[in-house]
Amino acid sequence: MSSIGTGYDLSVTTFSPDGRVFQIEYAAKAVDNSGTVVGIKCKDGIVLGVEKLIASKMMLPGSNLRIHSVHRHSGMAVAGLAADGRQIVARTRSEATNYDSVYGEPIPVKELAERVASYVHLCTLYWWLRPFGCGVILGGYDRDGPQLYMVEPSGVSYRYFGAAIGKGRQAAKTEIEKLKLGDMTCRQGVIEVAKIIYGVHDEAKDKDFELEMSWVCDESNRQHQKVPDDLLEEAKAAAKAALEEMDAD
Amino acid sequence: MDQKMDFNAPHSMGTTIIGVTYNGGVVLGADSRTSTGVYVANRASDKITKLTDNVYVCRSGSAADSQVVSDYVTYFLHQHTIQLGQPATVKVAANLVRLLSYNNKNLLETGLIVGGWDKYEGGQIFGVPLGGTIVQQPFAIGGSGSSYLYGFFDQAWKEGMTKDEAEDLVKKAVSLAIARDGASGGVVRTVIINSDGVTRNFYPGDQLPLWHEELEPHNSLLDILGAPEPMNI
C-alpha cells in the first residue's frame, strides 16, 4: 500500500505531485507500530484501554503511564512516540485550564478536541518542526454527555463511537463494531475493552504487555480516573478466559 | 446651590438596577436617569444592555466604564458563540464580565448585574459589584437606589414566582427607589428573558404606582388657603 515518495518526502513542507505530504504519512506509521489503544463510548460514559508493551522485565508495573487525565472530566490515551505524547498532553492540560479561567466552566470536549487537533496540525506547517509521531484518543464527559474523539498526526480529529489505533487496530475495530455500545454501561464496557486488547495482542511477535484502563462515566461521578482495581482484575480474568475459549476451539 | 454646573463632568448613572429569577427565567429592571453632577444628562437612558440573545446586563456606576465593559464582553461572547456552535451560557458571560472588572479594578467604577437564560441551568442572575467579585444570587440589586430596597426585598421576595409576579415586584421596587433616591428617576424599563426569548417593557411615570407622599396632601395650609394656579399669579 505504501509508495516511496522519493525526493518529495524530505520535508513536511513539500507536497508530492499526487498531492500527499509524505512526512505526515510517515508520522502515522510511528503510530501504527505502537501498542494498540482502544476507546469506546458507552451509554453512560467513555472507556479507554491501552496495550502497554513492556520493553523490559525490569520495569515497575504501573509506571510509564499511557493514559493521562487532562481535566477533571476528560482523559487522553496516547499511541506512538511517548515523548511526543507527553508534549501533547501538557498542551492539552494547559488549554483546558486556560479555558476554565477565562470562561468559568470546564472546557467542552468538542472544543478541547479542536484545540488538540489544531496544535497537532500546527506542527505540520513549518519546515523547522516535525509532525508529532503520535495519535491520541480523547474521551470526556461534559454537559452534552460523553464524547470520544481521535486525533491523528495529520491534525484531523473526528468524533467516534469506538476508535482504535496502533498495531492491532484493524482487528480491534472489527471487534468494536460487533458490540452494541448504545446498550452497554461502562462497567460492561471495561470487560469488553479488556477482551479486545487481550484478543489483538500478538503473543508471538510481541513481548509481554500490561493492560492500562481508564473511564469517565456516571459511576465515576463524571471524573476521569483509572478503572478501580477490583473491576480491572475482573476484566483481565474475563479476557483471559475468553482467550482460552477461543484457543480451545 | 451649584451656580456653575460642569456639563462635561463624567456621566454617572446614580441608578437603581435589579435582577430577579422566577420559575422559568429572569426579570431585569432599571430606572433611566443618567446624571452629570446634579444635572440629568439623560432622563430616558437604557441601562439594560444586550450581551447575547439570551444574556443581558444591568449597568450602574460610571456610564462610560459600564459601556466599555459591556462592549468588550459582547465582542468576546460573540466569538465564543461562533466557536462553540451554540448560545453561550449565562455563567460564561458573567465570568467574562468579572474578569474585566477584577483585572481592571483600579481603573473602573461600575457595578453590574448579569442575567439571562440558558438551556442547561435555566434562568440565572449573577451580581458583579465594584471590586470584581462574582456571586450567583436568586435576586440582585445594585446602584445608589438599591440602598432603599434591601428591607423591601427581604420581605417581598419569594422563591418560585410566576413571570407576572416577578415583573410586578421589579416594577414596584424600582419605583420605590426612584421615589427616595435623587440619583434615580425617569421611567422603569424591564427585560424578561426565558426559553421563549426576550421581552422588553417600558413603564412611564403614569403607569407606576404612587407612594404616599406623592398623593394629594390633606388638611394642609395649601388646601385651606386655596392654592392658585401657577400661571395665574
Coordinates of C-alpha atoms in Angstrom, one line a residue:
Chain A
M1 CA 0.0 0.0 0.0
S2 CA 2.8 2.4 0.8
S3 CA 4.6 4.1 -2.1
I4 CA 8.1 5.5 -1.8
G5 CA 8.0 9.3 -2.0
T6 CA 11.5 9.6 -3.3
G7 CA 12.5 13.2 -3.3
Y8 CA 9.2 14.6 -2.1
D9 CA 9.4 13.2 1.4
L10 CA 12.3 15.0 2.9
S11 CA 10.3 17.9 4.3
V12 CA 6.9 18.3 5.8
T13 CA 6.5 21.5 3.7
T14 CA 6.8 19.6 0.4
F15 CA 3.8 18.2 -1.4
S16 CA 4.3 15.2 -3.8
P17 CA 2.9 15.5 -7.3
D18 CA -0.1 13.5 -6.3
G19 CA -0.9 15.8 -3.5
R20 CA 0.4 13.9 -0.5
V21 CA 2.6 15.1 2.3
F22 CA 4.8 12.1 2.9
Q23 CA 6.2 13.2 6.2
I24 CA 2.8 13.2 7.8
E25 CA 2.2 9.7 6.4
Y26 CA 5.4 8.5 7.9
A27 CA 4.5 10.0 11.2
A28 CA 1.3 7.9 11.1
K29 CA 3.5 4.8 10.6
A30 CA 5.1 5.6 14.0
V31 CA 1.6 5.3 15.5
D32 CA 0.8 2.2 13.6
N33 CA 3.8 0.4 15.1
S34 CA 2.8 1.2 18.7
G35 CA 0.8 -0.9 21.1
T36 CA -3.0 -0.9 20.5
V37 CA -5.1 1.8 22.1
V38 CA -8.9 1.4 22.2
G39 CA -11.6 3.8 23.2
I40 CA -15.4 3.3 23.3
K41 CA -18.4 5.4 24.1
C42 CA -21.0 3.5 26.2
K43 CA -24.4 4.9 27.1
D44 CA -23.2 6.3 30.4
G45 CA -19.6 7.2 29.7
I46 CA -16.2 6.5 28.0
V47 CA -13.8 3.7 28.4
L48 CA -10.1 3.9 27.3
G49 CA -7.7 1.0 27.2
V50 CA -4.1 0.6 26.2
E51 CA -2.0 -2.5 25.4
K52 CA 1.2 -1.2 27.0
L53 CA 4.1 -3.3 25.6
I54 CA 6.7 -3.8 28.3
A55 CA 10.2 -3.1 27.0
S56 CA 12.0 -4.7 29.8
K57 CA 11.2 -7.1 32.7
M58 CA 13.0 -4.6 35.0
M59 CA 10.3 -2.0 34.6
L60 CA 7.9 -1.4 37.5
P61 CA 4.3 -2.3 36.7
G62 CA 2.2 0.9 36.8
S63 CA 5.0 3.1 35.5
N64 CA 5.2 4.7 32.1
L65 CA 1.5 5.5 32.0
R66 CA 0.0 5.9 28.6
I67 CA -3.4 7.3 29.8
H68 CA -3.4 10.8 31.2
S69 CA -6.1 13.0 32.8
V70 CA -6.3 16.3 31.1
H71 CA -9.0 17.9 33.2
R72 CA -11.4 16.6 35.8
H73 CA -13.9 15.5 33.2
S74 CA -11.6 14.1 30.4
G75 CA -8.6 11.9 29.7
M76 CA -6.4 11.0 26.8
A77 CA -4.7 7.8 25.7
V78 CA -1.6 8.1 23.6
A79 CA -0.2 5.8 20.9
G80 CA 3.1 6.3 19.2
L81 CA 6.2 8.1 20.4
A82 CA 5.8 8.5 24.1
A83 CA 7.8 11.7 24.4
D84 CA 5.8 13.4 21.7
G85 CA 2.7 12.2 23.5
R86 CA 3.9 14.0 26.7
Q87 CA 4.0 17.3 24.8
I88 CA 0.5 16.9 23.6
V89 CA -0.8 16.0 27.0
A90 CA 0.9 19.0 28.5
R91 CA -0.5 21.3 25.9
T92 CA -4.0 19.9 26.3
R93 CA -3.9 20.4 30.0
S94 CA -2.8 23.9 29.6
E95 CA -5.7 24.6 27.1
A96 CA -8.2 23.1 29.5
T97 CA -7.1 25.1 32.5
N98 CA -6.9 28.3 30.4
Y99 CA -10.4 27.9 29.1
D100 CA -11.7 27.3 32.6
S101 CA -10.0 30.5 33.9
V102 CA -11.4 32.7 31.1
Y103 CA -14.9 31.2 30.6
G104 CA -15.5 29.9 34.2
E105 CA -16.7 26.5 33.1
P106 CA -15.0 23.2 32.2
I107 CA -13.9 23.1 28.6
P108 CA -16.5 21.3 26.4
V109 CA -14.9 18.1 25.0
K110 CA -15.6 19.2 21.4
E111 CA -13.7 22.4 21.9
L112 CA -10.8 20.6 23.6
A113 CA -10.6 18.1 20.7
E114 CA -10.4 21.0 18.3
R115 CA -7.6 22.6 20.2
V116 CA -5.6 19.4 20.3
A117 CA -6.1 18.9 16.6
S118 CA -5.2 22.4 15.8
Y119 CA -2.0 22.1 17.9
V120 CA -1.0 18.8 16.2
H121 CA -1.7 20.4 12.8
L122 CA 0.4 23.4 13.6
C123 CA 3.4 21.2 13.8
T124 CA 2.9 20.0 10.3
L125 CA 3.1 23.5 8.8
Y126 CA 6.7 24.5 9.3
W127 CA 9.9 23.0 8.0
W128 CA 11.7 23.6 11.3
L129 CA 9.2 21.4 13.2
R130 CA 8.5 17.8 12.7
P131 CA 5.0 16.3 13.0
F132 CA 4.0 14.6 16.2
G133 CA 4.6 10.9 15.9
C134 CA 1.6 10.0 18.0
G135 CA -2.1 9.6 17.8
V136 CA -4.4 10.4 20.6
I137 CA -7.8 9.1 21.7
L138 CA -9.6 11.8 23.9
G139 CA -12.6 10.9 25.9
G140 CA -14.6 13.2 28.1
Y141 CA -17.9 13.8 29.8
D142 CA -19.4 17.3 29.7
R143 CA -22.9 18.7 29.9
D144 CA -23.7 17.4 26.4
G145 CA -22.9 13.8 27.5
P146 CA -19.9 11.5 27.0
Q147 CA -17.9 12.1 23.8
L148 CA -15.0 10.3 22.2
Y149 CA -12.6 11.9 19.7
M150 CA -9.5 10.7 18.0
V151 CA -6.7 13.0 16.7
E152 CA -4.2 11.7 14.1
P153 CA -0.7 13.1 13.4
S154 CA -2.1 15.0 10.4
G155 CA -4.2 17.0 12.7
V156 CA -7.6 15.6 11.7
S157 CA -10.0 14.9 14.5
Y158 CA -13.2 13.1 14.3
R159 CA -15.8 12.1 16.8
Y160 CA -16.4 8.4 17.3
F161 CA -18.5 5.7 19.0
G162 CA -15.4 3.5 19.0
A163 CA -11.9 4.0 17.9
A164 CA -8.6 2.1 17.8
I165 CA -5.0 3.0 16.9
G166 CA -1.8 1.1 16.9
K167 CA -0.7 -2.4 15.8
G168 CA -4.0 -4.3 16.4
R169 CA -6.3 -1.6 15.2
Q170 CA -7.9 -3.5 12.3
A171 CA -8.8 -6.4 14.5
A172 CA -9.9 -4.2 17.3
K173 CA -12.2 -2.1 15.1
T174 CA -13.8 -5.3 13.9
E175 CA -14.5 -6.4 17.5
I176 CA -15.8 -2.9 18.4
E177 CA -18.2 -3.0 15.6
K178 CA -19.7 -6.2 16.9
L179 CA -20.5 -4.5 20.2
K180 CA -23.9 -2.9 21.0
L181 CA -22.4 0.2 22.5
G182 CA -25.7 2.1 22.9
D183 CA -27.0 -0.5 25.4
M184 CA -23.8 -1.0 27.3
T185 CA -22.8 0.5 30.6
C186 CA -19.2 1.4 31.3
R187 CA -18.9 -1.4 33.7
Q188 CA -19.7 -3.8 30.9
G189 CA -17.6 -1.8 28.5
V190 CA -14.5 -2.2 30.7
I191 CA -14.8 -6.0 30.3
E192 CA -15.3 -5.8 26.6
V193 CA -12.3 -3.5 26.1
A194 CA -10.1 -5.8 28.1
K195 CA -11.2 -8.7 26.0
I196 CA -10.4 -6.8 22.8
I197 CA -7.0 -5.8 23.9
Y198 CA -6.1 -9.3 25.1
G199 CA -7.5 -10.6 21.8
V200 CA -5.5 -8.4 19.5
H201 CA -2.2 -8.9 21.4
D202 CA 0.1 -10.9 19.3
E203 CA 1.9 -13.4 21.7
A204 CA 4.3 -14.5 19.0
K205 CA 5.6 -11.1 17.8
D206 CA 5.4 -9.0 20.9
K207 CA 6.7 -9.3 24.4
D208 CA 4.6 -9.1 27.5
F209 CA 2.2 -6.4 27.9
E210 CA 0.4 -4.6 30.7
L211 CA -3.2 -3.6 30.4
E212 CA -4.0 0.0 31.3
M213 CA -7.6 1.2 31.5
S214 CA -9.4 4.3 32.5
W215 CA -13.0 5.5 32.4
V216 CA -15.2 8.6 32.8
C217 CA -18.8 7.8 33.5
D218 CA -21.8 8.3 35.8
E219 CA -20.3 5.7 38.1
S220 CA -17.1 7.6 38.5
N221 CA -19.1 10.8 39.1
R222 CA -18.1 12.1 35.7
Q223 CA -14.5 12.3 36.8
H224 CA -11.8 10.8 34.7
Q225 CA -10.0 8.1 36.7
K226 CA -8.2 4.7 36.4
V227 CA -10.6 1.8 36.4
P228 CA -10.9 0.6 40.1
D229 CA -8.5 -2.3 40.8
D230 CA -11.2 -4.9 41.5
L231 CA -13.0 -4.2 38.2
L232 CA -9.7 -4.2 36.4
E233 CA -8.9 -7.7 37.8
E234 CA -12.4 -8.9 36.9
A235 CA -11.9 -7.6 33.4
K236 CA -8.4 -9.2 33.0
A237 CA -9.8 -12.6 34.3
A238 CA -12.7 -12.4 31.8
A239 CA -10.4 -11.5 29.0
K240 CA -8.0 -14.4 29.7
A241 CA -11.0 -16.8 30.0
A242 CA -12.3 -15.6 26.6
L243 CA -8.9 -16.2 25.1
E244 CA -8.8 -19.7 26.4
E245 CA -12.2 -20.4 25.0
M246 CA -11.0 -19.2 21.6
D247 CA -7.9 -21.4 21.8
A248 CA -9.9 -24.3 22.8
D249 CA -11.9 -24.2 19.6
Chain B
M1 CA -26.5 75.7 45.3
D2 CA -24.2 74.9 42.4
Q3 CA -24.0 78.0 40.3
K4 CA -21.5 76.7 37.8
M5 CA -22.5 73.2 36.5
D6 CA -19.9 71.2 34.7
F7 CA -21.7 69.7 31.8
N8 CA -18.6 67.8 30.8
A9 CA -18.2 66.1 34.1
P10 CA -18.1 62.3 34.0
H11 CA -21.6 60.9 33.5
S12 CA -22.6 58.7 36.3
M13 CA -25.7 56.6 36.5
G14 CA -26.9 57.1 40.0
T15 CA -29.2 54.3 39.3
T16 CA -31.4 51.6 40.6
I17 CA -30.8 48.2 39.0
I18 CA -32.5 44.9 39.8
G19 CA -32.3 41.3 38.6
V20 CA -34.8 38.6 39.8
T21 CA -35.1 34.9 38.9
Y22 CA -38.5 33.4 38.6
N23 CA -39.9 30.0 37.8
G24 CA -38.7 29.8 34.1
G25 CA -36.4 32.7 33.6
V26 CA -35.3 36.1 34.9
V27 CA -36.6 39.7 35.0
L28 CA -34.2 42.6 34.8
G29 CA -35.2 46.1 35.7
A30 CA -33.7 49.6 35.9
D31 CA -34.5 53.3 36.1
S32 CA -33.5 55.6 33.3
R33 CA -31.6 58.6 34.9
T34 CA -28.0 59.4 33.9
S35 CA -26.7 62.4 35.8
T36 CA -23.7 64.8 35.5
G37 CA -23.5 66.1 39.0
V38 CA -27.0 67.4 39.7
Y39 CA -27.9 67.8 36.0
V40 CA -29.8 65.0 34.5
A41 CA -27.9 64.3 31.3
N42 CA -30.3 61.7 30.0
R43 CA -33.7 61.1 31.6
A44 CA -34.6 58.2 29.4
S45 CA -31.5 56.1 29.2
D46 CA -31.5 52.3 28.6
K47 CA -29.3 50.7 31.3
I48 CA -30.2 47.2 30.3
T49 CA -27.8 46.1 27.6
K50 CA -27.7 43.0 25.4
L51 CA -24.6 40.8 25.7
T52 CA -26.0 38.0 23.6
D53 CA -29.5 36.9 22.5
N54 CA -30.1 35.2 25.8
V55 CA -28.0 37.2 28.3
Y56 CA -28.4 40.9 29.3
V57 CA -26.6 43.1 31.8
C58 CA -27.8 45.9 34.0
R59 CA -25.3 48.7 34.3
S60 CA -24.6 51.1 37.2
G61 CA -21.8 53.5 38.3
S62 CA -19.8 55.2 35.6
A63 CA -21.7 55.3 32.4
A64 CA -18.6 55.1 30.2
D65 CA -16.9 52.3 32.2
S66 CA -20.0 50.2 32.2
Q67 CA -20.5 50.7 28.4
V68 CA -16.9 49.8 27.6
V69 CA -17.1 46.6 29.7
S70 CA -20.3 45.6 28.0
D71 CA -18.9 46.2 24.6
Y72 CA -15.8 44.1 25.3
V73 CA -17.9 41.3 26.7
T74 CA -20.3 41.4 23.8
Y75 CA -17.3 41.1 21.4
F76 CA -15.8 38.1 23.3
L77 CA -19.1 36.3 23.7
H78 CA -19.8 36.7 20.0
Q79 CA -16.6 34.9 19.1
H80 CA -17.2 32.3 21.8
T81 CA -20.7 31.6 20.5
I82 CA -19.3 31.1 16.9
Q83 CA -16.6 28.7 18.1
L84 CA -18.9 26.8 20.5
G85 CA -21.6 26.5 17.9
Q86 CA -24.4 27.2 20.4
P87 CA -25.6 30.1 22.6
A88 CA -23.2 31.0 25.4
T89 CA -24.3 30.2 29.0
V90 CA -25.1 32.9 31.5
K91 CA -22.2 31.8 33.7
V92 CA -19.7 32.3 30.9
A93 CA -21.0 35.8 30.2
A94 CA -20.8 36.7 33.9
N95 CA -17.3 35.3 34.2
L96 CA -16.1 37.4 31.3
V97 CA -17.7 40.5 32.9
R98 CA -16.0 39.8 36.3
L99 CA -12.5 39.1 34.7
L100 CA -12.6 42.6 33.2
S101 CA -14.0 44.1 36.4
Y102 CA -11.4 42.4 38.6
N103 CA -8.3 42.8 36.4
N104 CA -9.0 46.5 35.9
K105 CA -10.4 47.3 39.3
N106 CA -8.1 50.3 39.7
L107 CA -9.4 51.9 36.6
L108 CA -13.1 51.1 36.7
E109 CA -16.1 52.1 38.8
T110 CA -19.0 50.0 37.7
G111 CA -21.4 47.6 39.4
L112 CA -23.2 45.2 37.1
I113 CA -25.9 42.6 37.3
V114 CA -25.8 39.9 34.6
G115 CA -29.0 38.0 34.0
G116 CA -30.2 35.5 31.3
W117 CA -31.4 32.1 30.4
D118 CA -29.7 29.1 29.0
K119 CA -30.8 25.5 28.3
Y120 CA -28.6 23.9 30.9
E121 CA -29.4 25.9 34.1
G122 CA -32.4 27.9 33.2
G123 CA -32.7 31.5 34.5
Q124 CA -29.7 32.8 36.4
I125 CA -28.7 36.1 38.0
F126 CA -25.1 37.0 38.8
G127 CA -24.0 40.1 40.7
V128 CA -20.6 41.6 39.8
P129 CA -20.2 44.6 42.2
L130 CA -17.4 47.1 42.3
G131 CA -14.3 45.0 43.2
G132 CA -14.9 42.3 40.6
T133 CA -16.5 39.5 42.8
I134 CA -18.9 37.3 41.1
V135 CA -21.8 35.9 43.1
Q136 CA -24.8 33.9 41.8
Q137 CA -28.0 35.0 43.6
P138 CA -31.7 34.3 43.3
F139 CA -32.1 38.1 43.1
A140 CA -29.7 41.0 43.0
I141 CA -30.0 44.8 43.5
G142 CA -27.5 47.5 42.7
G143 CA -26.9 51.2 42.2
S144 CA -27.4 54.1 44.6
G145 CA -31.2 53.4 44.8
S146 CA -30.7 49.9 45.9
S147 CA -29.9 51.0 49.5
Y148 CA -33.6 51.7 49.9
L149 CA -34.6 48.3 48.7
Y150 CA -32.8 45.8 51.0
G151 CA -35.6 45.7 53.6
F152 CA -38.2 45.7 50.9
F153 CA -36.8 42.6 49.2
D154 CA -36.2 40.8 52.5
Q155 CA -39.9 40.9 52.9
A156 CA -41.3 40.8 49.4
W157 CA -39.0 38.3 47.7
K158 CA -40.2 34.6 47.5
E159 CA -39.0 31.5 45.7
G160 CA -40.8 30.2 42.6
M161 CA -42.7 33.4 41.5
T162 CA -44.6 33.5 38.2
K163 CA -43.4 35.8 35.4
D164 CA -46.0 38.4 36.2
E165 CA -45.4 38.3 39.9
A166 CA -41.7 38.8 39.3
E167 CA -42.2 41.7 36.9
D168 CA -44.6 43.4 39.3
L169 CA -42.0 43.0 42.1
V170 CA -39.3 44.6 39.9
K171 CA -41.6 47.5 38.8
K172 CA -42.7 48.2 42.3
A173 CA -39.1 48.1 43.6
V174 CA -37.6 50.4 41.0
S175 CA -40.4 52.9 41.5
L176 CA -39.9 52.8 45.3
A177 CA -36.2 53.5 44.8
I178 CA -36.9 56.3 42.4
A179 CA -39.2 57.9 45.0
R180 CA -36.5 58.0 47.6
D181 CA -33.2 58.3 45.6
G182 CA -32.4 61.6 44.0
A183 CA -29.9 59.9 41.6
S184 CA -32.6 57.6 40.2
G185 CA -35.6 58.6 38.2
G186 CA -37.3 58.7 34.8
V187 CA -39.0 55.6 33.5
V188 CA -38.8 52.0 34.6
R189 CA -37.5 49.6 31.9
T190 CA -37.8 45.8 32.3
V191 CA -36.4 42.9 30.3
I192 CA -37.8 39.4 30.7
I193 CA -35.7 36.5 29.5
N194 CA -36.8 32.9 29.3
S195 CA -36.9 29.9 27.0
D196 CA -39.3 31.7 24.6
G197 CA -37.0 34.7 24.1
V198 CA -36.7 38.2 25.3
T199 CA -39.5 40.8 26.1
R200 CA -38.7 44.5 26.7
N201 CA -41.2 46.6 28.6
F202 CA -41.4 50.3 29.3
Y203 CA -43.3 51.9 32.1
P204 CA -43.5 55.7 32.2
G205 CA -44.5 57.6 35.3
D206 CA -48.2 57.4 34.8
Q207 CA -48.1 53.6 34.8
L208 CA -46.3 53.3 38.0
P209 CA -47.9 53.0 41.5
L210 CA -48.0 56.2 43.6
W211 CA -46.4 56.2 47.0
H212 CA -48.0 58.0 50.0
E213 CA -46.0 61.3 49.8
E214 CA -46.9 61.7 46.2
L215 CA -50.6 61.9 46.7
E216 CA -52.7 65.0 47.3
P217 CA -51.9 66.5 50.8
H218 CA -54.9 66.5 53.1
N219 CA -55.6 69.2 55.6
S220 CA -52.6 71.3 54.7
L221 CA -52.4 75.0 54.7
L222 CA -52.4 75.0 50.9
D223 CA -55.9 73.4 50.9
I224 CA -57.1 75.9 53.3
L225 CA -55.7 78.9 51.6
G226 CA -56.9 77.7 48.2
A227 CA -53.6 77.4 46.2
P228 CA -53.8 79.4 43.0
E229 CA -53.0 78.0 39.6
P230 CA -49.2 78.6 38.9
M231 CA -49.9 80.7 35.7
N232 CA -52.5 82.9 37.3
I233 CA -50.2 84.9 39.6

